[in-house]
Amino acid sequence: MSVEFNHTIVHARDNRESARFFAELLGLEITGEWGPFVAVALANGVTLDFATIPAQSITPQHYAFLVSEEEFDAAYTRIRERDIEHYADPHRRQPGAINRNDGGRGVYFMDPAGHAMELITVPYGGWPA
């Protein structure tokens, strides 16, 4: 049996706001709404199901996304156009910059609910030989 990651629930102060922020930033679409969830599908079939919960109950999480160079360029342009605070590092010591780790590019930023989002163009450790 093969095991595949199918979906995860992302807590948000406003499920539609967070789903729209993420989808617009990465050029994705909201693919469904049911019950308390607003879903955004990724290229590999995984969905992020955004759910509204009380703000005080949100525990910030880290979500990292492997994107192509072209997708990174488009998303980073949107980040700058929207004046979204961003950093080259997860500790937020290098504001307004990207990193070039593992021969690629990466950037960190926060979503509307306070989750740390990361975009990378090369997986950690580089591409397998």
PDB file of C-alpha atoms in Angstrom:
ATOM      1  CA  MET A   1       0.000   0.000   0.000  1.00  0.00           C
ATOM      2  CA  SER A   2       1.313   3.444  -0.832  1.00  0.00           C
ATOM      3  CA  VAL A   3       0.817   6.236   1.666  1.00  0.00           C
ATOM      4  CA  GLU A   4       0.047   9.687   0.351  1.00  0.00           C
ATOM      5  CA  PHE A   5      -0.608  12.922   2.165  1.00  0.00           C
ATOM      6  CA  ASN A   6      -4.160  14.000   1.280  1.00  0.00           C
ATOM      7  CA  HIS A   7      -5.093  17.130   3.239  1.00  0.00           C
ATOM      8  CA  THR A   8      -4.512  19.128   6.364  1.00  0.00           C
ATOM      9  CA  ILE A   9      -6.658  21.580   8.270  1.00  0.00           C
ATOM     10  CA  VAL A  10      -5.173  25.053   8.608  1.00  0.00           C
ATOM     11  CA  HIS A  11      -6.664  27.078  11.461  1.00  0.00           C
ATOM     12  CA  ALA A  12      -7.569  30.654  10.560  1.00  0.00           C
ATOM     13  CA  ARG A  13      -9.256  33.672  12.096  1.00  0.00           C
ATOM     14  CA  ASP A  14     -11.253  33.893   8.837  1.00  0.00           C
ATOM     15  CA  ASN A  15     -11.162  30.810   6.603  1.00  0.00           C
ATOM     16  CA  ARG A  16     -12.043  32.699   3.419  1.00  0.00           C
ATOM     17  CA  GLU A  17      -9.487  35.460   4.041  1.00  0.00           C
ATOM     18  CA  SER A  18      -6.668  32.976   4.680  1.00  0.00           C
ATOM     19  CA  ALA A  19      -7.608  30.734   1.739  1.00  0.00           C
ATOM     20  CA  ARG A  20      -7.846  33.729  -0.597  1.00  0.00           C
ATOM     21  CA  PHE A  21      -4.493  35.131   0.649  1.00  0.00           C
ATOM     22  CA  PHE A  22      -2.746  31.820   0.016  1.00  0.00           C
ATOM     23  CA  ALA A  23      -4.434  31.083  -3.317  1.00  0.00           C
ATOM     24  CA  GLU A  24      -3.841  34.554  -4.750  1.00  0.00           C
ATOM     25  CA  LEU A  25      -0.229  34.662  -3.611  1.00  0.00           C
ATOM     26  CA  LEU A  26       0.629  31.334  -5.253  1.00  0.00           C
ATOM     27  CA  GLY A  27      -1.645  31.587  -8.289  1.00  0.00           C
ATOM     28  CA  LEU A  28      -3.887  28.763  -7.074  1.00  0.00           C
ATOM     29  CA  GLU A  29      -7.643  28.389  -6.861  1.00  0.00           C
ATOM     30  CA  ILE A  30     -10.082  27.800  -4.071  1.00  0.00           C
ATOM     31  CA  THR A  31     -11.410  24.385  -5.023  1.00  0.00           C
ATOM     32  CA  GLY A  32     -14.278  23.884  -2.642  1.00  0.00           C
ATOM     33  CA  GLU A  33     -16.200  24.850   0.451  1.00  0.00           C
ATOM     34  CA  TRP A  34     -17.979  22.462   2.748  1.00  0.00           C
ATOM     35  CA  GLY A  35     -18.946  22.842   6.353  1.00  0.00           C
ATOM     36  CA  PRO A  36     -16.362  25.030   8.067  1.00  0.00           C
ATOM     37  CA  PHE A  37     -13.693  24.419   5.389  1.00  0.00           C
ATOM     38  CA  VAL A  38     -12.428  26.418   2.414  1.00  0.00           C
ATOM     39  CA  ALA A  39     -10.058  24.246   0.380  1.00  0.00           C
ATOM     40  CA  VAL A  40      -7.104  25.194  -1.781  1.00  0.00           C
ATOM     41  CA  ALA A  41      -5.629  22.376  -3.872  1.00  0.00           C
ATOM     42  CA  LEU A  42      -1.912  22.003  -4.545  1.00  0.00           C
ATOM     43  CA  ALA A  43      -0.420  20.509  -7.706  1.00  0.00           C
ATOM     44  CA  ASN A  44       0.049  17.059  -6.143  1.00  0.00           C
ATOM     45  CA  GLY A  45      -3.616  16.738  -5.122  1.00  0.00           C
ATOM     46  CA  VAL A  46      -3.097  17.706  -1.477  1.00  0.00           C
ATOM     47  CA  THR A  47      -5.561  20.254  -0.153  1.00  0.00           C
ATOM     48  CA  LEU A  48      -5.169  22.853   2.542  1.00  0.00           C
ATOM     49  CA  ASP A  49      -8.545  23.048   4.239  1.00  0.00           C
ATOM     50  CA  PHE A  50      -8.812  26.420   5.976  1.00  0.00           C
ATOM     51  CA  ALA A  51     -11.135  26.457   9.011  1.00  0.00           C
ATOM     52  CA  THR A  52     -12.209  29.436  11.103  1.00  0.00           C
ATOM     53  CA  ILE A  53     -11.551  29.010  14.811  1.00  0.00           C
ATOM     54  CA  PRO A  54     -11.269  31.546  17.641  1.00  0.00           C
ATOM     55  CA  ALA A  55      -8.054  33.565  17.280  1.00  0.00           C
ATOM     56  CA  GLN A  56      -6.894  32.659  20.792  1.00  0.00           C
ATOM     57  CA  SER A  57      -7.064  28.969  19.863  1.00  0.00           C
ATOM     58  CA  ILE A  58      -4.732  29.241  16.859  1.00  0.00           C
ATOM     59  CA  THR A  59      -1.318  27.692  17.407  1.00  0.00           C
ATOM     60  CA  PRO A  60       1.050  29.076  14.772  1.00  0.00           C
ATOM     61  CA  GLN A  61       2.390  26.380  12.477  1.00  0.00           C
ATOM     62  CA  HIS A  62       5.059  26.276   9.766  1.00  0.00           C
ATOM     63  CA  TYR A  63       4.100  25.364   6.204  1.00  0.00           C
ATOM     64  CA  ALA A  64       6.800  25.011   3.521  1.00  0.00           C
ATOM     65  CA  PHE A  65       6.086  24.755  -0.198  1.00  0.00           C
ATOM     66  CA  LEU A  66       8.393  23.592  -2.967  1.00  0.00           C
ATOM     67  CA  VAL A  67       7.743  25.772  -6.011  1.00  0.00           C
ATOM     68  CA  SER A  68       9.312  26.217  -9.441  1.00  0.00           C
ATOM     69  CA  GLU A  69      11.588  29.159 -10.199  1.00  0.00           C
ATOM     70  CA  GLU A  70       8.756  30.761 -12.207  1.00  0.00           C
ATOM     71  CA  GLU A  71       6.245  30.272  -9.391  1.00  0.00           C
ATOM     72  CA  PHE A  72       8.736  31.728  -6.919  1.00  0.00           C
ATOM     73  CA  ASP A  73       9.252  34.792  -9.140  1.00  0.00           C
ATOM     74  CA  ALA A  74       5.490  35.371  -9.428  1.00  0.00           C
ATOM     75  CA  ALA A  75       4.829  34.860  -5.703  1.00  0.00           C
ATOM     76  CA  TYR A  76       7.777  37.011  -4.664  1.00  0.00           C
ATOM     77  CA  THR A  77       6.571  39.787  -6.959  1.00  0.00           C
ATOM     78  CA  ARG A  78       3.153  39.613  -5.250  1.00  0.00           C
ATOM     79  CA  ILE A  79       4.797  39.622  -1.803  1.00  0.00           C
ATOM     80  CA  ARG A  80       6.672  42.820  -2.655  1.00  0.00           C
ATOM     81  CA  GLU A  81       3.705  44.475  -4.410  1.00  0.00           C
ATOM     82  CA  ARG A  82       1.521  43.847  -1.361  1.00  0.00           C
ATOM     83  CA  ASP A  83       4.200  44.993   1.092  1.00  0.00           C
ATOM     84  CA  ILE A  84       4.058  41.671   2.919  1.00  0.00           C
ATOM     85  CA  GLU A  85       6.811  41.473   5.515  1.00  0.00           C
ATOM     86  CA  HIS A  86       9.198  38.744   4.457  1.00  0.00           C
ATOM     87  CA  TYR A  87      12.530  37.347   5.514  1.00  0.00           C
ATOM     88  CA  ALA A  88      15.416  35.272   4.246  1.00  0.00           C
ATOM     89  CA  ASP A  89      15.448  33.239   7.455  1.00  0.00           C
ATOM     90  CA  PRO A  90      12.933  31.600   9.807  1.00  0.00           C
ATOM     91  CA  HIS A  91      14.097  33.676  12.783  1.00  0.00           C
ATOM     92  CA  ARG A  92      13.189  36.902  10.942  1.00  0.00           C
ATOM     93  CA  ARG A  93      16.665  38.427  11.290  1.00  0.00           C
ATOM     94  CA  GLN A  94      17.052  39.207   7.570  1.00  0.00           C
ATOM     95  CA  PRO A  95      14.011  41.310   6.614  1.00  0.00           C
ATOM     96  CA  GLY A  96      13.127  42.171   3.033  1.00  0.00           C
ATOM     97  CA  ALA A  97      15.397  39.490   1.576  1.00  0.00           C
ATOM     98  CA  ILE A  98      15.424  35.968   0.201  1.00  0.00           C
ATOM     99  CA  ASN A  99      17.924  33.171   0.815  1.00  0.00           C
ATOM    100  CA  ARG A 100      19.883  31.064  -1.644  1.00  0.00           C
ATOM    101  CA  ASN A 101      20.075  27.877   0.379  1.00  0.00           C
ATOM    102  CA  ASP A 102      20.897  24.562  -1.297  1.00  0.00           C
ATOM    103  CA  GLY A 103      21.417  26.296  -4.646  1.00  0.00           C
ATOM    104  CA  GLY A 104      17.862  27.615  -4.843  1.00  0.00           C
ATOM    105  CA  ARG A 105      15.878  30.486  -3.414  1.00  0.00           C
ATOM    106  CA  GLY A 106      13.647  30.742  -0.369  1.00  0.00           C
ATOM    107  CA  VAL A 107      11.523  33.238   1.502  1.00  0.00           C
ATOM    108  CA  TYR A 108       9.543  33.269   4.757  1.00  0.00           C
ATOM    109  CA  PHE A 109       6.408  35.290   5.518  1.00  0.00           C
ATOM    110  CA  MET A 110       3.362  35.145   7.769  1.00  0.00           C
ATOM    111  CA  ASP A 111      -0.204  34.429   6.656  1.00  0.00           C
ATOM    112  CA  PRO A 112      -3.205  36.362   8.084  1.00  0.00           C
ATOM    113  CA  ALA A 113      -3.598  33.884  10.971  1.00  0.00           C
ATOM    114  CA  GLY A 114       0.067  34.087  12.000  1.00  0.00           C
ATOM    115  CA  HIS A 115       1.316  30.869  10.404  1.00  0.00           C
ATOM    116  CA  ALA A 116       4.888  30.923   9.108  1.00  0.00           C
ATOM    117  CA  MET A 117       4.883  30.235   5.378  1.00  0.00           C
ATOM    118  CA  GLU A 118       7.991  29.284   3.427  1.00  0.00           C
ATOM    119  CA  LEU A 119       8.565  29.055  -0.312  1.00  0.00           C
ATOM    120  CA  ILE A 120      11.631  27.193  -1.601  1.00  0.00           C
ATOM    121  CA  THR A 121      12.776  26.303  -5.097  1.00  0.00           C
ATOM    122  CA  VAL A 122      15.124  23.467  -4.064  1.00  0.00           C
ATOM    123  CA  PRO A 123      14.392  20.933  -1.308  1.00  0.00           C
ATOM    124  CA  TYR A 124      16.485  21.034   1.851  1.00  0.00           C
ATOM    125  CA  GLY A 125      19.770  19.292   1.159  1.00  0.00           C
ATOM    126  CA  GLY A 126      19.455  19.865  -2.590  1.00  0.00           C
ATOM    127  CA  TRP A 127      18.101  17.672  -5.329  1.00  0.00           C
ATOM    128  CA  PRO A 128      19.033  13.967  -5.147  1.00  0.00           C
ATOM    129  CA  ALA A 129      22.047  13.031  -7.272  1.00  0.00           C
TER     130      ALA A 129
END
